[in-house]
Short mmCIF file of C-alpha atoms in Angstrom, two decimals:
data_model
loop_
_atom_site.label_atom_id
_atom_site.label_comp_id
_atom_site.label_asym_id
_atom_site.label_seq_id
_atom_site.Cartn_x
_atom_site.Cartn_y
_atom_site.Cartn_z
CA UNK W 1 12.42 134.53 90.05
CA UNK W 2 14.69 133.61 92.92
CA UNK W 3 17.56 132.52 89.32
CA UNK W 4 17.07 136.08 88.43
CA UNK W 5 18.11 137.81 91.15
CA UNK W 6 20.95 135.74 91.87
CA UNK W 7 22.33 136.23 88.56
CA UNK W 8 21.37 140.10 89.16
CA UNK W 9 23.67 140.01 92.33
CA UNK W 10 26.49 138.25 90.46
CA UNK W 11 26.40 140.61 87.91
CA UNK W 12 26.03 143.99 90.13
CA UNK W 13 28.76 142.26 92.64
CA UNK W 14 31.14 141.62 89.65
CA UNK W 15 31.06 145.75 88.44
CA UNK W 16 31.58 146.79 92.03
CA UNK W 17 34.40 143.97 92.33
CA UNK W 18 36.07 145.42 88.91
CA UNK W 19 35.30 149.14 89.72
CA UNK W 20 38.09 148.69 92.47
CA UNK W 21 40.68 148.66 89.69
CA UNK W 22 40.37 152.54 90.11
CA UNK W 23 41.19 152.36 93.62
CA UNK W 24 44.68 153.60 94.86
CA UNK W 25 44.40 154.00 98.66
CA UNK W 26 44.65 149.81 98.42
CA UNK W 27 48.18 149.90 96.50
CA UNK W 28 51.12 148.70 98.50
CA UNK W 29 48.56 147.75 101.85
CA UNK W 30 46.03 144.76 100.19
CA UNK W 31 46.96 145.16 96.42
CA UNK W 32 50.29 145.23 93.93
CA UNK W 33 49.29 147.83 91.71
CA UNK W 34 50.65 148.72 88.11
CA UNK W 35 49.61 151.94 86.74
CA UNK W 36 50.38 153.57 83.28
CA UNK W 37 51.28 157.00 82.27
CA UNK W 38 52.96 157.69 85.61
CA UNK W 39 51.00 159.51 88.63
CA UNK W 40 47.56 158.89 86.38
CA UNK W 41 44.27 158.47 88.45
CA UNK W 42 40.83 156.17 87.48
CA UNK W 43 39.57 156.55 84.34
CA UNK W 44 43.04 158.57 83.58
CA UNK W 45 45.18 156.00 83.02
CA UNK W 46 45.49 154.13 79.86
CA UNK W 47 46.56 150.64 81.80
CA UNK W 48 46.06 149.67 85.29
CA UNK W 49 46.91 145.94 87.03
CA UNK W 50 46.40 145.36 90.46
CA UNK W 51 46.69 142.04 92.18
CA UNK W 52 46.63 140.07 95.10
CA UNK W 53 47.97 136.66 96.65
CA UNK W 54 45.54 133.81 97.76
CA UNK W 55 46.71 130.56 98.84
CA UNK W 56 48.02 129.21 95.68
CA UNK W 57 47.05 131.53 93.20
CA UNK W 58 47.04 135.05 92.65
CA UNK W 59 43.89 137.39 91.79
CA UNK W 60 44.05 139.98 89.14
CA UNK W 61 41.91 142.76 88.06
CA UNK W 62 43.82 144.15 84.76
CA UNK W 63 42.23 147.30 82.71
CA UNK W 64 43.12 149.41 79.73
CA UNK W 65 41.20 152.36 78.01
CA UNK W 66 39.91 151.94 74.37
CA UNK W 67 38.57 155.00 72.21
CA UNK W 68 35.88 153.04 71.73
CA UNK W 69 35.44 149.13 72.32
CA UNK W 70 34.46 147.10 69.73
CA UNK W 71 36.26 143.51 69.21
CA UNK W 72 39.21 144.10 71.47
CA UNK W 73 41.98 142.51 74.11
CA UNK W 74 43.75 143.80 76.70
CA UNK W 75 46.49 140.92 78.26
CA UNK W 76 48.99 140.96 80.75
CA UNK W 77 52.01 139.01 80.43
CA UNK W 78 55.12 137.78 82.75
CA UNK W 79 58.85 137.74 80.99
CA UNK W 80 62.20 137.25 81.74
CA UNK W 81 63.58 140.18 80.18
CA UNK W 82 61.28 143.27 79.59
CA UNK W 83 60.78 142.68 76.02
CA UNK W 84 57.96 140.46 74.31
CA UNK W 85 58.69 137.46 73.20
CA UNK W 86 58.64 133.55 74.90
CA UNK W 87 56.00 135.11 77.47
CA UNK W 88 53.53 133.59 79.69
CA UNK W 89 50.32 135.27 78.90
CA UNK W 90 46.35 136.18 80.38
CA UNK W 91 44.29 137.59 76.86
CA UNK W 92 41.02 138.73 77.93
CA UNK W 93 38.99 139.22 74.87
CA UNK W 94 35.81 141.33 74.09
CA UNK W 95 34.01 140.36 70.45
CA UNK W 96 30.39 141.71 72.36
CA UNK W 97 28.38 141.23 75.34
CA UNK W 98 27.74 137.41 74.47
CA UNK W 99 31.56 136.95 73.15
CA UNK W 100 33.67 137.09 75.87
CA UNK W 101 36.80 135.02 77.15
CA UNK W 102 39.86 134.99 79.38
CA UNK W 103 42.19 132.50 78.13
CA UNK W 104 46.40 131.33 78.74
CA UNK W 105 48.98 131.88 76.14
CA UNK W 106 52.92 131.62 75.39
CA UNK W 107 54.33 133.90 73.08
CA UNK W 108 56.35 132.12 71.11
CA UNK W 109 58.71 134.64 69.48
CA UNK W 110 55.88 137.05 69.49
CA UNK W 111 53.51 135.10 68.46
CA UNK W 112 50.92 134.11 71.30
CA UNK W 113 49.81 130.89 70.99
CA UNK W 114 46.85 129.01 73.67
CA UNK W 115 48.64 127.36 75.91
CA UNK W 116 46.16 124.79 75.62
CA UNK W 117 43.68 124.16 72.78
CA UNK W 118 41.34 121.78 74.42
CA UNK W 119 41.43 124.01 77.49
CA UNK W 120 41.93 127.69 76.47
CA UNK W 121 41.81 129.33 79.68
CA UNK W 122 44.10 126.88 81.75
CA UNK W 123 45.41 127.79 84.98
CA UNK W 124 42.41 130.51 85.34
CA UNK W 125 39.40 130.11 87.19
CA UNK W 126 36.41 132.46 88.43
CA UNK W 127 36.78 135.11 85.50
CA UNK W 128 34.68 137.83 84.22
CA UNK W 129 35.16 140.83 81.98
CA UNK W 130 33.00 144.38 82.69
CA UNK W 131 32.86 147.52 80.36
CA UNK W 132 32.81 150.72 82.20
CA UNK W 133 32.49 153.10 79.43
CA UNK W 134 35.49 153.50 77.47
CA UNK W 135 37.45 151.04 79.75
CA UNK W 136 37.56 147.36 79.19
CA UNK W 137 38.10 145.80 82.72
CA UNK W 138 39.29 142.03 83.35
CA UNK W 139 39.72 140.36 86.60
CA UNK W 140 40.69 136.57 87.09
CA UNK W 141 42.65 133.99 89.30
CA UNK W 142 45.65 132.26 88.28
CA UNK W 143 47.06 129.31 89.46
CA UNK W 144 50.74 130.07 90.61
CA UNK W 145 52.08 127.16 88.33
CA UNK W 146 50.55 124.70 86.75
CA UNK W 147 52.56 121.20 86.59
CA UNK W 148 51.67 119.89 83.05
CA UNK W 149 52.99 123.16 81.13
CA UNK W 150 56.50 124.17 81.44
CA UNK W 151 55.26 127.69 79.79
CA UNK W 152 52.84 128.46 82.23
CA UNK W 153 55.15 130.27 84.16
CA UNK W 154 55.68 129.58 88.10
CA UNK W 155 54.55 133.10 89.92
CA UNK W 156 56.35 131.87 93.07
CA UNK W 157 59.57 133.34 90.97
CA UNK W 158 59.67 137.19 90.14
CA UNK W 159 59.02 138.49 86.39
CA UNK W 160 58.74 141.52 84.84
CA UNK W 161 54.93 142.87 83.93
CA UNK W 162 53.99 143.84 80.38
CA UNK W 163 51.01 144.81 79.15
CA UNK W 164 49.31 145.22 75.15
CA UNK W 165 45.89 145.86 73.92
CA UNK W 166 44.43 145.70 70.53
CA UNK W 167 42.10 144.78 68.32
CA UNK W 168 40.02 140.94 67.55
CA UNK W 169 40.21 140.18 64.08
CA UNK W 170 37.39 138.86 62.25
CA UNK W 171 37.63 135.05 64.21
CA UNK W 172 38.05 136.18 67.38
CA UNK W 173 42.27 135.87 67.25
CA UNK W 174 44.44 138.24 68.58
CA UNK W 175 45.86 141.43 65.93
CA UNK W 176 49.25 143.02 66.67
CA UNK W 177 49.39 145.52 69.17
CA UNK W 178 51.48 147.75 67.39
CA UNK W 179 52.22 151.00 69.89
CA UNK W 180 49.93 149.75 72.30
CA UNK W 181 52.10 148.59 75.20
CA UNK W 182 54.26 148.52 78.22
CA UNK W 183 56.40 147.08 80.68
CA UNK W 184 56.93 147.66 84.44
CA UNK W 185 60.50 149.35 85.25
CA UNK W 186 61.71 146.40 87.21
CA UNK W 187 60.86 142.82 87.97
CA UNK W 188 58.19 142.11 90.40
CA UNK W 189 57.33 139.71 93.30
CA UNK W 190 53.56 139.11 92.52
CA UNK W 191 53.36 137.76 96.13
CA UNK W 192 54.18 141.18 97.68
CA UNK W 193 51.50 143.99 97.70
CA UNK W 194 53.38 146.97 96.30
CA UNK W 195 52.96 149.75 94.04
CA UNK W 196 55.43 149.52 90.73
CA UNK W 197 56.67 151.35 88.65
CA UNK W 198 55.50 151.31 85.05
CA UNK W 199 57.26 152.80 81.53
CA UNK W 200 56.16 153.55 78.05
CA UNK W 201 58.32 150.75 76.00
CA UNK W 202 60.28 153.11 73.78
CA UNK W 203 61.39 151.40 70.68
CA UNK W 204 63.25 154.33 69.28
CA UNK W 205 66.89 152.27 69.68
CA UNK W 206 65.21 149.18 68.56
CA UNK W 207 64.04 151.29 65.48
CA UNK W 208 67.39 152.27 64.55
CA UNK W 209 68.90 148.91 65.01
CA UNK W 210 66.43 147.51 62.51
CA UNK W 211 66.84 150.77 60.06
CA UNK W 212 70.30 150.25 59.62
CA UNK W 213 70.81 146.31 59.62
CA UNK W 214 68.62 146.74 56.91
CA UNK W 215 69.91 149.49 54.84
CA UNK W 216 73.25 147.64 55.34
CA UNK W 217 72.68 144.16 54.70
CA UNK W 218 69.45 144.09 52.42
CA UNK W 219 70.51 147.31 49.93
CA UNK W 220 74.26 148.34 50.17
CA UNK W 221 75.67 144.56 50.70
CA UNK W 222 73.84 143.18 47.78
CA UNK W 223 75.21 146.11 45.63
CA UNK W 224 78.64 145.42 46.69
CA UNK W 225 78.51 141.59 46.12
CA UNK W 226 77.01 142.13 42.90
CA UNK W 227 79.61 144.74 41.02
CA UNK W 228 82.45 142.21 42.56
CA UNK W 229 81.06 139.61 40.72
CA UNK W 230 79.24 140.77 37.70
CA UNK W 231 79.98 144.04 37.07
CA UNK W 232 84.02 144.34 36.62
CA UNK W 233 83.05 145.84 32.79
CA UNK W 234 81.66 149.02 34.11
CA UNK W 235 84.08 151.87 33.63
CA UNK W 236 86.73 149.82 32.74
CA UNK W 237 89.10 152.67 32.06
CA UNK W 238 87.77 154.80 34.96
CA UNK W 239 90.29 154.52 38.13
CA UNK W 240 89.44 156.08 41.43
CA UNK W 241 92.15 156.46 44.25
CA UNK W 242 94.45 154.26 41.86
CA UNK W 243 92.30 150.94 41.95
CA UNK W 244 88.78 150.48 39.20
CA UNK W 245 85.91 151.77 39.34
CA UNK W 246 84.22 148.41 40.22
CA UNK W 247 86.56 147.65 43.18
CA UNK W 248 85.96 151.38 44.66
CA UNK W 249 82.42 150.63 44.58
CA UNK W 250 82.62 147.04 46.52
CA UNK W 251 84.80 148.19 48.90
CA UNK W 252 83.51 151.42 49.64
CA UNK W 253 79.80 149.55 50.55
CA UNK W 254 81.40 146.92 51.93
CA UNK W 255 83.43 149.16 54.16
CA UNK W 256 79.60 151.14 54.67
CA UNK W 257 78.04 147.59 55.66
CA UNK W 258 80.26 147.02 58.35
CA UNK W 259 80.21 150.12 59.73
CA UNK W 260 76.24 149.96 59.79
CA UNK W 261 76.46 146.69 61.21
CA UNK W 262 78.39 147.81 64.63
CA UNK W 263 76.46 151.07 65.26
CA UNK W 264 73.50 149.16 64.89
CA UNK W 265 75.00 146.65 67.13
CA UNK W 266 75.68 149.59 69.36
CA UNK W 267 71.91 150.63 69.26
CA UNK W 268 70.10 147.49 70.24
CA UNK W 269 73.31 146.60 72.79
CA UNK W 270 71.91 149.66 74.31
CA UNK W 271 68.15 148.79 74.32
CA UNK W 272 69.02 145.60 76.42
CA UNK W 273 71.03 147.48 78.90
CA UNK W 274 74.62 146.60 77.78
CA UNK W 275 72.99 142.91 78.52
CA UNK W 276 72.83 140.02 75.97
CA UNK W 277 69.50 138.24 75.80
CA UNK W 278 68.61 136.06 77.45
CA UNK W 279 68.17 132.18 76.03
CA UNK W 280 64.78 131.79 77.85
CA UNK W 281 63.56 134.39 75.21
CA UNK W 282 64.37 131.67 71.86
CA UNK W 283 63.63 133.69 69.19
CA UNK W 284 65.34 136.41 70.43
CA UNK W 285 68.34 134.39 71.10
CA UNK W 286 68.57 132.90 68.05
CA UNK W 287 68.32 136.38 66.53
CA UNK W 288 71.62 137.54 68.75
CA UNK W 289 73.19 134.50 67.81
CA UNK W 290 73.07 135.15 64.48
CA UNK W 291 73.24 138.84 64.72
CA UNK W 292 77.00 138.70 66.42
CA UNK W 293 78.12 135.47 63.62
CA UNK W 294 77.26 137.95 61.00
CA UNK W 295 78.81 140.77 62.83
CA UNK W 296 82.29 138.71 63.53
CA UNK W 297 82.33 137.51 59.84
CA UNK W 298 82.07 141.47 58.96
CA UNK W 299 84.98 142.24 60.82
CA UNK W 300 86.73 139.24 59.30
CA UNK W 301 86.26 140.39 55.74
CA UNK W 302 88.44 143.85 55.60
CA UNK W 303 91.22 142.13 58.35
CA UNK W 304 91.61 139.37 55.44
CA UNK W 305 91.65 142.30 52.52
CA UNK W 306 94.63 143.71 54.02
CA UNK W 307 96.23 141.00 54.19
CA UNK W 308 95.42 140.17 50.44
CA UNK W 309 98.16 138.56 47.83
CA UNK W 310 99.06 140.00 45.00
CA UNK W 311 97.93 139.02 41.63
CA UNK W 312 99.87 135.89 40.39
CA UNK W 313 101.04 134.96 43.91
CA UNK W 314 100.75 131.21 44.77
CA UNK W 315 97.81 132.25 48.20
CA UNK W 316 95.79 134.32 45.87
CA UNK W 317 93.34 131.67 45.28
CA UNK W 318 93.49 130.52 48.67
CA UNK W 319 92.79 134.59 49.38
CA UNK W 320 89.46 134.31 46.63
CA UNK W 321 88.16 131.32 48.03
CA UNK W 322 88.22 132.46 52.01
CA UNK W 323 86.59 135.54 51.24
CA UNK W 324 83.85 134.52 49.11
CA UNK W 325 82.87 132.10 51.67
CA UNK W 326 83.38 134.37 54.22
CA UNK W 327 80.97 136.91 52.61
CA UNK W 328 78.45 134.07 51.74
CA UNK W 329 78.16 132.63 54.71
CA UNK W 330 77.99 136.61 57.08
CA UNK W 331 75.30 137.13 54.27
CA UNK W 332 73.12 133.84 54.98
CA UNK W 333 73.54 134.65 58.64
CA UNK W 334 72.19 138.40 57.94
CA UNK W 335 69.24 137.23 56.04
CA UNK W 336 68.43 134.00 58.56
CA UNK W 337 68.83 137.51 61.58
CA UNK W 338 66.54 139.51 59.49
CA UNK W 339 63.98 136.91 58.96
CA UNK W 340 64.15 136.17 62.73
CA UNK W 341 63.62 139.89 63.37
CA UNK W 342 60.31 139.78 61.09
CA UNK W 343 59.31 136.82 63.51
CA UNK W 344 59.65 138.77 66.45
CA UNK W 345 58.60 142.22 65.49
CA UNK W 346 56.43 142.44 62.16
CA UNK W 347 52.87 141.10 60.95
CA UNK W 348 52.18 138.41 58.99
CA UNK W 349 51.60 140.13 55.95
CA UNK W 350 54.92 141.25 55.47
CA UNK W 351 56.18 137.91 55.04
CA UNK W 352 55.55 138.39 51.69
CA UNK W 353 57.98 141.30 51.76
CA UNK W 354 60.92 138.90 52.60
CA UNK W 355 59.71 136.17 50.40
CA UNK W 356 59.77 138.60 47.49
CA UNK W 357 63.26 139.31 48.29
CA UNK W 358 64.91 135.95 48.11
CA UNK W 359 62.75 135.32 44.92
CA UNK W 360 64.17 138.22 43.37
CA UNK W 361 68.00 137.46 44.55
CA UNK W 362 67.65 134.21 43.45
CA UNK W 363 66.35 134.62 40.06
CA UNK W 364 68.98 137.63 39.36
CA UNK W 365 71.94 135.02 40.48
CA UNK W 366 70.49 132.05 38.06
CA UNK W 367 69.84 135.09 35.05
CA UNK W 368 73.50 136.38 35.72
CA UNK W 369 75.26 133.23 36.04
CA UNK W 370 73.69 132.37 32.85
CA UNK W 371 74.85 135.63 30.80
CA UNK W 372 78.36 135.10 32.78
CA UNK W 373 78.71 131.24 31.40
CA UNK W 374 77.35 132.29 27.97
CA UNK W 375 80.36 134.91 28.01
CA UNK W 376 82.73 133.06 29.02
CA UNK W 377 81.76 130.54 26.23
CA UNK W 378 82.12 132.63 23.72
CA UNK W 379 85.60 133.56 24.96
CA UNK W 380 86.48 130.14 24.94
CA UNK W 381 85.76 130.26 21.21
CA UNK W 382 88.53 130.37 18.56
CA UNK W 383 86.90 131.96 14.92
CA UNK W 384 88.14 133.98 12.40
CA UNK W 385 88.98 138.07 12.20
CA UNK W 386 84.90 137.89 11.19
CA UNK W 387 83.72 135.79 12.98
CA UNK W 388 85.76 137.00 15.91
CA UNK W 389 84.07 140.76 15.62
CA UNK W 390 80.45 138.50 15.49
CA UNK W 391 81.31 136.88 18.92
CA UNK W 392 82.65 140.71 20.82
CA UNK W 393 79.56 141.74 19.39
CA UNK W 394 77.04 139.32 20.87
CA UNK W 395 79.33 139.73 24.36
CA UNK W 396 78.48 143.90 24.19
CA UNK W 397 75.20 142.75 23.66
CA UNK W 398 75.03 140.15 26.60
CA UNK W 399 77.07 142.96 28.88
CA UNK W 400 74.13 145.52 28.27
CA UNK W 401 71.75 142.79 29.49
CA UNK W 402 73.55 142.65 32.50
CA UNK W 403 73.75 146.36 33.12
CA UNK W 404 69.83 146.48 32.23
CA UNK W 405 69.26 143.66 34.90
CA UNK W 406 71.45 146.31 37.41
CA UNK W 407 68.97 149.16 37.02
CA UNK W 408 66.73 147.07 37.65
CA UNK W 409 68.02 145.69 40.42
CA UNK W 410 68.67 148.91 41.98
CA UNK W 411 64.79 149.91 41.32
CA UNK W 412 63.43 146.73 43.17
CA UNK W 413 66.15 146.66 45.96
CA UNK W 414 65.33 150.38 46.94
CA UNK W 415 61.22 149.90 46.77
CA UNK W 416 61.76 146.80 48.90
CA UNK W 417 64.27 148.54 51.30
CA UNK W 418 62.36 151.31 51.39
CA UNK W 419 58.77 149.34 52.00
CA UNK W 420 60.68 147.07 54.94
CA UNK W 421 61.80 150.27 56.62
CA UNK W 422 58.24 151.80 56.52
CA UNK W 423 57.08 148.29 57.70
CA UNK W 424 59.44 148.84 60.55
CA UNK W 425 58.43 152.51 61.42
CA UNK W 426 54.62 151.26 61.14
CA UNK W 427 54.81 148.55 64.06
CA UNK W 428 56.86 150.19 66.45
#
């Protein structure tokens, strides 16, 4: 009897504990408090965090509204620069009234990953999670630092506050959060009892950025590599502005690319606040890194086309060589940025969109290589007036396999361009 009624108390003591995550009069006197949408009230607000220092730790009580709760998370996380990714993270997760944990994580890129498998909820003590309705309210205490892992972030320094919710899939891990999040407006001193300041994360600039980058680099640069290369046949009487049809084409996307490529620039340059990111955040580093190699190397390739020998002169080669492996290597860099902009933003199942991708490119280089060295074979081959009209005949015939391999490729690069951008639009 007397076991039941302790565990009676605990329980009524921890809803009355977690029912003061509605309180305000507390903000900025006992509590830090985080609210979210601006000016909301209790049960009004879709996110609340409030918090408060002991010794060496800090206490939290963190909340978000669900429309209805089933197998979710809500978690708060501490970061360097406002955006997600190489976070120290709380996940308090809600499978049913018997499933229930509070456990550390690093995001690493933005993927969260336990902190520590053998302990899951390191650095936390004394946690509990109550539903109140429609709300889904966690409180805990974490350890200000914790000396063994270098990603459990020290609380003694200031951070900004994000919060996410979402769903549990089927084994209990943690599905994207999509929309679902925000971030406070500047970075806080979780020693301090103050109210901040919290914002929607708008993603609109980010959106763009990614639109265009790929639009540039996945659809019109591929075109334009491919006609300078393969496809000097097409139109070969057809001159536009005095140069072929072919070389109007290349240039005029490759001209396109690199104009993409610094208004996109522009965009995300922008999101950050005219600030580059930070190298705490690695994934996101890396992805400026290569971001402003392939951006340099675009600016590179027209300043070297106007400075272009002639035909015949004894640099031309020297020319040929330098921008082919200019455009090879701006093109590598694009696709290693892209891939590291699926790591940070995009769920695992559209891997398989970018693994398509490079399957495709690569087997449409090895098939058109092969046509081109067949050609060129044949060229190489001296016959008679009849035999002569056999060998332009089985070159029409290999050209036409070429331009069938073009439609093709235009099919397949627009459904995958378009089904990346939807991707995109979907997760922001």
């Amino acid at each position: 009897m007397n076991v039941r009624i302790v565990l009676f108390l605990a329980i009524n003591l921890s809803l009355i504990y977690a029912l003061d995550i509605y309180e305000t009069n507390d903000c900025n006197t006992r509590y830090g408090c985080f609210f979210n949408p601006k000016g909301c009230v209790g049960k009004s607000c879709d996110f609340i965090a409030k918090w408060i220092k002991k010794d060496d730790h800090l206490q939290f009580i963190i909340g978000a509204k669900f429309e209805k709760l089933k197998s979710n998370w809500v978690a708060v996380a501490f970061s360097h620069d406002a955006t997600m990714g190489d976070d120290s993270v709380v996940a308090c997760k809600y499978k049913s009234d018997k499933e229930i944990s509070v456990e550390s994580y690093f995001n690493d890129g933005k993927m969260p990953v336990l902190l520590n498998e053998n302990n899951p909820s390191e650095g936390l003590k004394n946690s509990s999670i109550t539903i109140d309705q429609n709300f889904l309210i966690c409180s805990f205490e974490r350890s200000k630092t914790v000396s063994n892992f270098k990603n459990f972030f020290d609380l003694n320094q200031n951070y900004y506050l994000l919060m996410a919710k979402g769903k549990l899939d089927k084994e209990g891990s943690l599905n994207p959060h999509g929309k679902n999040k925000i971030e406070s407006h500047s970075i806080i001193d979780f020693n301090k009892a103050e109210e901040v300041k919290s914002i929607a994360v708008s993603t609109d600039l980010v959106k763009i950025h990614a639109v265009l980058m790929v639009l540039a680099w996945s659809f019109m640069s591929t075109l334009g590599v491919l006609f300078a290369r393969y496809y000097k046949y097409i139109f070969p009487g057809v001159k536009l502005g005095g140069v072929q049809f072919w070389f109007t084409i290349h240039r005029s996307f490759m001209a396109g690319v690199c104009l993409l490529t610094l208004v996109a620039f522009g965009f995300i340059f922008a999101f950050k606040n005219w600030k580059w990111t930070d190298p705490s955040s690695r994934v996101n580093f890396m992805h400026s890194i290569f971001g402003i190699v392939t951006i340099t190397l675009c600016l590179v390739q027209p300043i070297m086309a106007f400075f272009r020998p002639d035909k015949g002169e004894q640099n031309r080669p020297i020319f040929n060589w330098a921008h082919r492996s200019v455009g090879i290597i701006a093109y590598i860099s694009s696709t290693v940025a892209v891939f590291l902009g699926v790591l940070i933003f995009v769920e695992n199942y559209h891997w398989v969109l970018l693994l398509s991708w490079i399957v495709w490119l690569l087997l449409l280089i090895v098939v058109l290589e092969v046509i081109n060295s067949r050609i060129v074979a044949n060229d190489r081959v001296q016959h008679a007036d009849s035999a002569g009209m056999n060998i332009e005949k089985n070159k029409m015939e290999k050209s036409n396999a070429k331009s069938y391999f073009l439609v093709m490729h235009l099919i397949v690069s627009a459904a995958w361009t378009i089904s990346l951008i939807l991707a995109i639009l979907e997760l922001f």
